[in-house]
Amino acid sequence: MCGIFGCILKNGSAAPIIHASLKRLEYRGYDSVGVATIDNGKLFVKKDIGKIDDVPTELNLDDLPGRIGIGHTRWATHGAPSQINAHPHFGCSDPPRIAVVHNGIIENFADLKRELEERGHVFRSKTDTEVIAHLIEDGLKTQKSTPEAAVSSSDFEKAVTDAVKRLQGSYAIAVTSLEEPDKIICARNESPLVLGINEDSLYFASDIPAVLPLTNKAVFVENGELVILKNGEFQIKKLVDGSIVAREPKLIDWTPEMAEKQGYLHFMLKEIHEQPHCIRDTLRLQDKYLELLTTFLDRSKEVIMVACGTSYHACLAASYMFSKLSFLATHPVIASEFPEQHGKSVNIDSTILAVSQSGETADTLAAVEAARLRAATILGLTNAVGSTLTRVSRVYAVQQSGPEIGVAATKTFTSQLSVLSQLAIRLAKKRGKVSQEEIDLLDEKTAKIPDIVEKIVETQEEKLKALAKKYRDKKCFFFLGRGISYATALEGRLKLMEIAYVPSIAFPAGESKHGPISLIESGFPVIFICPPDGTRKTLIGNIMEMKARGASVIAICEEGDKDIMKMVDDYIEITSGIPEVLSPIPYVVPLQLFAYYMAIERGCDPDMPRNLAKSVTVK
Ligand code: F6R
């Protein structure tokens, strides 16, 4: 995820401070680094791809003059990692007069870019961010008769305000301009932004760790706010009406380690909590990628989805989505099995949809290569721009969940499901398989998923903590679901096994009578995933079978589902009205939290499960 930092110092040189602070944002993940400073009426910029310790040495970043500057670590979303795509970005003027750094995703950048190009703006990069610089430049130009004419102080602020008002999406941005070389203007919507204040200097950053060694006085900027930093003073204004917001600094007593995790004990917990934000960003994926993927899927004679682990569970869930909504049969296949299972049958008419958050999993790439050699079409879904999967795919989409640090996949899973459900809905529409009313309803419900996930975390976390206490010593768990919830059950089981080391079994609930039920004895814990879909009635029968044999049943069910609640020992409630095809997204969240708290109860480190690596690059 991108990181931003900048400062206005009373004295001294900004560049080395920006360098050291960006280093403290490294944990967010990045591929490029850039800094712009202002000195003596000139804008100085250095940027490149690479690690923070290499780029400053190669480019000598610390050498940039001036006590005012902005810096950025980029994690590519729009446009591959490259020098030109690294931030800061500028308008047309050469040498640059405006520099912008940005964290987030500008949803409407393609429309804005088209409009600006029609007005004569020439773009250098492939990023969404660059439109911000051109918009500001355009605003300033319309306020001035000649490009070099002096402008009043409010003109820069007005140009930034007008530009920001046109942005849709998520952003924390910072802008410097030669129009007013003693000022930095920042704005925020959905992406974090914090100010650091001390006696003589002002700082801003995406995250507390960047400012912590410089000051422990912080002001958190809220959505829809603009911040003007100048001469040791800051002013916060509401974007909507320019009204001034008074906000006192807070004293931060986090250690640097706590700050990296934003106060959470582990990255995994932070990433579980981040899911509403990530899903919102994922849903901002540009239409053209979804449209292209949908077109390829629509034309395919055979679709095989290949992936490993959690990503495979996303594919399994997607196979239900494609079948139910778009009447498309797909085969989810565990990538390491692909050569044996489909190696000989895959051909020029086959489409392979490879799903891998890292884009580097060896088994998934080997399956793709085997299919490529037999002329199959490769489509990709990944979280990593520039990864091998993006290079070998005919078309790919980037899920935009930001880097995942915890070894256990959480936010990347719910983001994968969000993209895959979008594809299934689009394909259904393209094929005329569901009515427009149904599509509208699905779109409306999809937009509410981030809020629903937020509510689950807010309302159910304490209960899940208590459940983990209650069940911490159980030796084995069953996870059961029917239909699409089978995929959710598999994912809940994988989380519990991999981070809390509890052997667990997941299978379609209908299979229990065909063997596994013989394991059940008094107190054996069974977790049922019970959304109110077409499988609910039969699932209730399965719950009764388990209860009759003395199992301790935990149900993840719809809020107020009294029939289920009174049958089971414990339950977790999920907001009502979620369409079946979207249900794995909210229903998996309690299972992630349960696994997390089980790991804590059992003294395991959820961020570093033994024997596992984040990206499995060996077969
Ligand atoms: C489980 C987990 C793994 C990965 C698997 C595939 O929590 O993280 O099962 O899902 O190794 O990784 P990607 O998606 O990077 O191909």
Coordinates of C-alpha atoms in Angstrom, one line a residue, residues 276-515:
P276 CA -14.3 -3.0 4.8
H277 CA -11.8 -0.5 3.4
C278 CA -10.2 -3.1 1.1
I279 CA -13.5 -4.3 -0.3
R280 CA -14.5 -0.7 -1.0
D281 CA -11.2 -0.3 -2.9
T282 CA -11.7 -3.6 -4.7
L283 CA -15.2 -2.6 -5.8
R284 CA -13.5 0.5 -7.5
L285 CA -11.8 -1.8 -10.0
Q286 CA -12.1 -0.2 -13.4
D287 CA -14.9 -1.4 -15.6
K288 CA -12.7 -2.1 -18.6
Y289 CA -10.9 -4.9 -16.8
L290 CA -14.1 -6.5 -15.6
E291 CA -15.6 -6.1 -19.0
L292 CA -12.7 -7.7 -20.8
L293 CA -12.5 -10.6 -18.4
T294 CA -16.3 -11.1 -18.7
T295 CA -16.0 -11.1 -22.5
F296 CA -13.4 -13.8 -22.4
L297 CA -15.4 -15.9 -20.0
D298 CA -18.5 -15.5 -22.0
R299 CA -16.8 -16.9 -25.2
S300 CA -15.1 -19.8 -23.4
K301 CA -16.1 -23.4 -24.2
E302 CA -14.5 -24.5 -20.9
V303 CA -13.4 -22.5 -17.9
I304 CA -10.9 -24.0 -15.4
M305 CA -10.0 -21.9 -12.3
V306 CA -6.6 -22.8 -10.8
A307 CA -5.3 -21.6 -7.4
C308 CA -3.9 -22.9 -4.1
G309 CA -5.0 -22.7 -0.5
T310 CA -7.3 -19.7 0.3
S311 CA -7.3 -18.6 -3.3
Y312 CA -8.6 -22.0 -4.3
H313 CA -11.5 -21.5 -1.8
A314 CA -12.3 -18.2 -3.6
C315 CA -12.4 -20.2 -6.9
L316 CA -14.7 -22.8 -5.4
A317 CA -17.1 -20.1 -4.2
A318 CA -16.9 -18.5 -7.6
S319 CA -17.9 -21.7 -9.3
Y320 CA -21.2 -21.5 -7.5
M321 CA -21.5 -17.8 -8.4
F322 CA -20.9 -18.4 -12.1
S323 CA -23.3 -21.3 -12.2
K324 CA -26.1 -19.7 -10.3
L325 CA -26.0 -16.3 -11.8
S326 CA -24.5 -16.7 -15.3
F327 CA -25.2 -20.3 -16.0
L328 CA -21.6 -20.9 -16.7
A329 CA -20.0 -24.2 -15.7
T330 CA -16.5 -23.7 -14.3
H331 CA -14.0 -26.2 -12.8
P332 CA -12.2 -25.0 -9.7
V333 CA -8.9 -27.0 -9.6
I334 CA -6.2 -27.1 -7.0
A335 CA -3.2 -25.9 -9.0
S336 CA -0.8 -28.6 -8.0
E337 CA -3.3 -31.2 -9.3
F338 CA -3.9 -29.4 -12.6
P339 CA -1.2 -31.2 -14.6
E340 CA -2.5 -34.6 -13.6
Q341 CA -6.2 -33.8 -13.8
H342 CA -6.4 -31.5 -16.9
G343 CA -2.9 -31.5 -18.3
K344 CA -3.8 -33.6 -21.3
S345 CA -7.4 -32.4 -21.9
V346 CA -6.8 -28.6 -21.8
N347 CA -6.6 -27.1 -25.3
I348 CA -7.1 -24.0 -27.4
D349 CA -10.7 -23.9 -26.4
S350 CA -10.0 -23.8 -22.7
T351 CA -9.8 -20.7 -20.6
I352 CA -7.8 -20.8 -17.4
L353 CA -8.7 -18.2 -14.7
A354 CA -5.7 -18.3 -12.4
V355 CA -6.2 -16.7 -9.0
S356 CA -3.2 -15.8 -6.8
Q357 CA -2.9 -12.9 -4.5
S358 CA 0.9 -12.9 -4.7
G359 CA 0.9 -13.8 -8.4
E360 CA 4.0 -15.8 -7.7
T361 CA 2.8 -19.1 -6.3
A362 CA 4.8 -21.8 -8.0
D363 CA 2.0 -24.4 -8.3
T364 CA -0.4 -21.9 -9.8
L365 CA 2.3 -20.6 -12.3
A366 CA 3.1 -24.2 -13.3
A367 CA -0.5 -24.9 -14.0
V368 CA -0.7 -21.7 -16.1
E369 CA 2.4 -22.7 -18.0
A370 CA 1.1 -26.2 -18.7
A371 CA -2.1 -24.7 -20.0
R372 CA -0.2 -22.1 -22.0
L373 CA 1.8 -24.7 -23.8
R374 CA -1.4 -26.2 -25.0
A375 CA -2.6 -22.9 -26.3
A376 CA -5.3 -22.2 -23.6
T377 CA -6.3 -18.6 -22.9
I378 CA -4.9 -17.4 -19.5
L379 CA -6.8 -14.9 -17.4
G380 CA -5.5 -13.7 -14.1
L381 CA -6.7 -12.3 -10.8
T382 CA -4.0 -11.1 -8.4
N383 CA -3.1 -8.5 -5.8
A384 CA 0.4 -7.8 -7.2
V385 CA 0.9 -5.5 -10.2
G386 CA 3.9 -6.6 -12.2
S387 CA 3.9 -10.2 -10.7
T388 CA 4.6 -13.2 -12.9
L389 CA 0.9 -13.9 -13.2
T390 CA 0.2 -10.5 -14.7
R391 CA 3.0 -11.1 -17.2
V392 CA 1.7 -14.4 -18.4
S393 CA -2.0 -13.5 -18.5
R394 CA -3.8 -12.4 -21.6
V395 CA -6.0 -10.2 -19.4
Y396 CA -5.8 -9.7 -15.7
A397 CA -7.4 -7.8 -12.9
V398 CA -5.7 -6.4 -9.8
Q399 CA -7.8 -6.8 -6.7
Q400 CA -6.4 -3.7 -5.0
S401 CA -6.5 -5.0 -1.4
G402 CA -3.1 -3.5 -0.5
P403 CA -0.2 -5.7 0.6
E404 CA -1.0 -8.4 3.1
I405 CA 1.7 -8.9 5.8
G406 CA 0.1 -11.6 7.9
V407 CA 0.9 -15.0 6.5
A408 CA -2.7 -16.2 6.7
A409 CA -4.8 -14.7 3.9
T410 CA -7.8 -12.7 5.2
K411 CA -8.4 -9.4 3.4
T412 CA -7.1 -10.7 0.1
F413 CA -9.7 -13.5 0.3
T414 CA -12.7 -11.3 0.7
S415 CA -11.4 -9.0 -2.0
Q416 CA -10.9 -11.9 -4.4
L417 CA -14.5 -12.9 -3.7
S418 CA -15.6 -9.4 -4.4
V419 CA -14.0 -9.3 -7.8
L420 CA -15.2 -12.8 -8.7
S421 CA -18.8 -12.0 -7.7
Q422 CA -18.6 -8.8 -9.9
L423 CA -17.5 -11.0 -12.8
A424 CA -20.4 -13.4 -12.2
I425 CA -22.9 -10.5 -12.0
R426 CA -21.6 -8.9 -15.2
L427 CA -21.6 -12.2 -17.0
A428 CA -25.2 -12.9 -15.9
K429 CA -26.1 -9.5 -17.3
K430 CA -24.3 -10.0 -20.6
R431 CA -26.0 -13.4 -21.0
G432 CA -29.4 -12.0 -20.1
K433 CA -29.7 -14.7 -17.5
V434 CA -31.1 -12.6 -14.7
S435 CA -33.6 -9.7 -14.8
Q436 CA -32.4 -6.1 -14.6
E437 CA -34.2 -5.8 -11.2
E438 CA -32.1 -8.7 -9.9
I439 CA -28.9 -7.1 -11.2
D440 CA -29.8 -3.8 -9.6
L441 CA -30.5 -5.5 -6.3
L442 CA -27.2 -7.4 -6.5
D443 CA -25.4 -4.2 -7.2
E444 CA -27.1 -2.4 -4.4
K445 CA -26.3 -5.3 -1.9
T446 CA -22.7 -5.5 -3.1
A447 CA -22.3 -1.8 -2.3
K448 CA -23.4 -2.5 1.2
I449 CA -21.0 -5.4 1.9
P450 CA -18.2 -3.3 3.3
D451 CA -20.6 -1.8 5.9
I452 CA -21.9 -5.3 6.8
V453 CA -18.4 -6.6 7.3
E454 CA -17.7 -3.5 9.5
K455 CA -20.7 -4.3 11.6
I456 CA -19.8 -8.0 12.0
V457 CA -16.3 -7.0 13.3
E458 CA -17.8 -4.3 15.6
T459 CA -20.6 -6.4 17.1
Q460 CA -19.3 -10.0 17.1
E461 CA -15.6 -9.7 17.9
E462 CA -16.0 -9.9 21.7
K463 CA -18.3 -12.9 21.4
L464 CA -15.8 -14.7 19.2
K465 CA -13.1 -13.9 21.7
A466 CA -15.2 -15.6 24.4
L467 CA -15.9 -18.6 22.1
A468 CA -12.2 -19.1 21.6
K469 CA -11.8 -19.1 25.4
K470 CA -14.6 -21.7 25.7
Y471 CA -13.3 -24.0 22.9
R472 CA -9.6 -23.5 23.2
D473 CA -8.7 -27.0 24.3
K474 CA -10.8 -28.9 21.7
K475 CA -8.7 -31.3 19.8
C476 CA -10.5 -31.2 16.5
F477 CA -13.3 -29.2 14.7
F478 CA -15.7 -29.9 11.9
F479 CA -16.7 -27.1 9.6
L480 CA -19.9 -27.8 7.6
G481 CA -21.8 -25.9 5.0
R482 CA -23.9 -26.6 2.0
G483 CA -23.8 -25.0 -1.5
I484 CA -21.5 -21.9 -1.7
S485 CA -21.0 -22.1 2.1
Y486 CA -18.9 -25.2 1.6
A487 CA -16.2 -22.9 0.3
T488 CA -16.6 -20.7 3.5
A489 CA -16.4 -23.9 5.6
L490 CA -13.1 -24.9 3.9
E491 CA -11.7 -21.4 4.5
G492 CA -12.7 -21.3 8.1
R493 CA -11.0 -24.7 8.6
L494 CA -7.8 -23.7 6.9
K495 CA -7.5 -20.5 9.0
L496 CA -8.0 -22.5 12.3
M497 CA -5.5 -25.2 11.2
E498 CA -2.8 -23.0 9.9
I499 CA -2.6 -20.4 12.7
A500 CA -4.0 -22.2 15.8
Y501 CA -2.7 -25.7 14.9
V502 CA -6.1 -27.4 15.5
P503 CA -6.6 -30.3 13.2
S504 CA -9.9 -29.7 11.5
I505 CA -12.1 -31.1 8.8
A506 CA -14.5 -29.4 6.4
F507 CA -16.9 -31.0 4.0
P508 CA -20.3 -30.4 2.5
A509 CA -22.8 -31.0 5.3
G510 CA -24.6 -33.5 3.1
E511 CA -21.6 -35.7 3.2
S512 CA -21.5 -36.1 7.0
K513 CA -23.7 -39.2 6.9
H514 CA -21.4 -40.9 4.5
G515 CA -18.6 -41.4 6.9

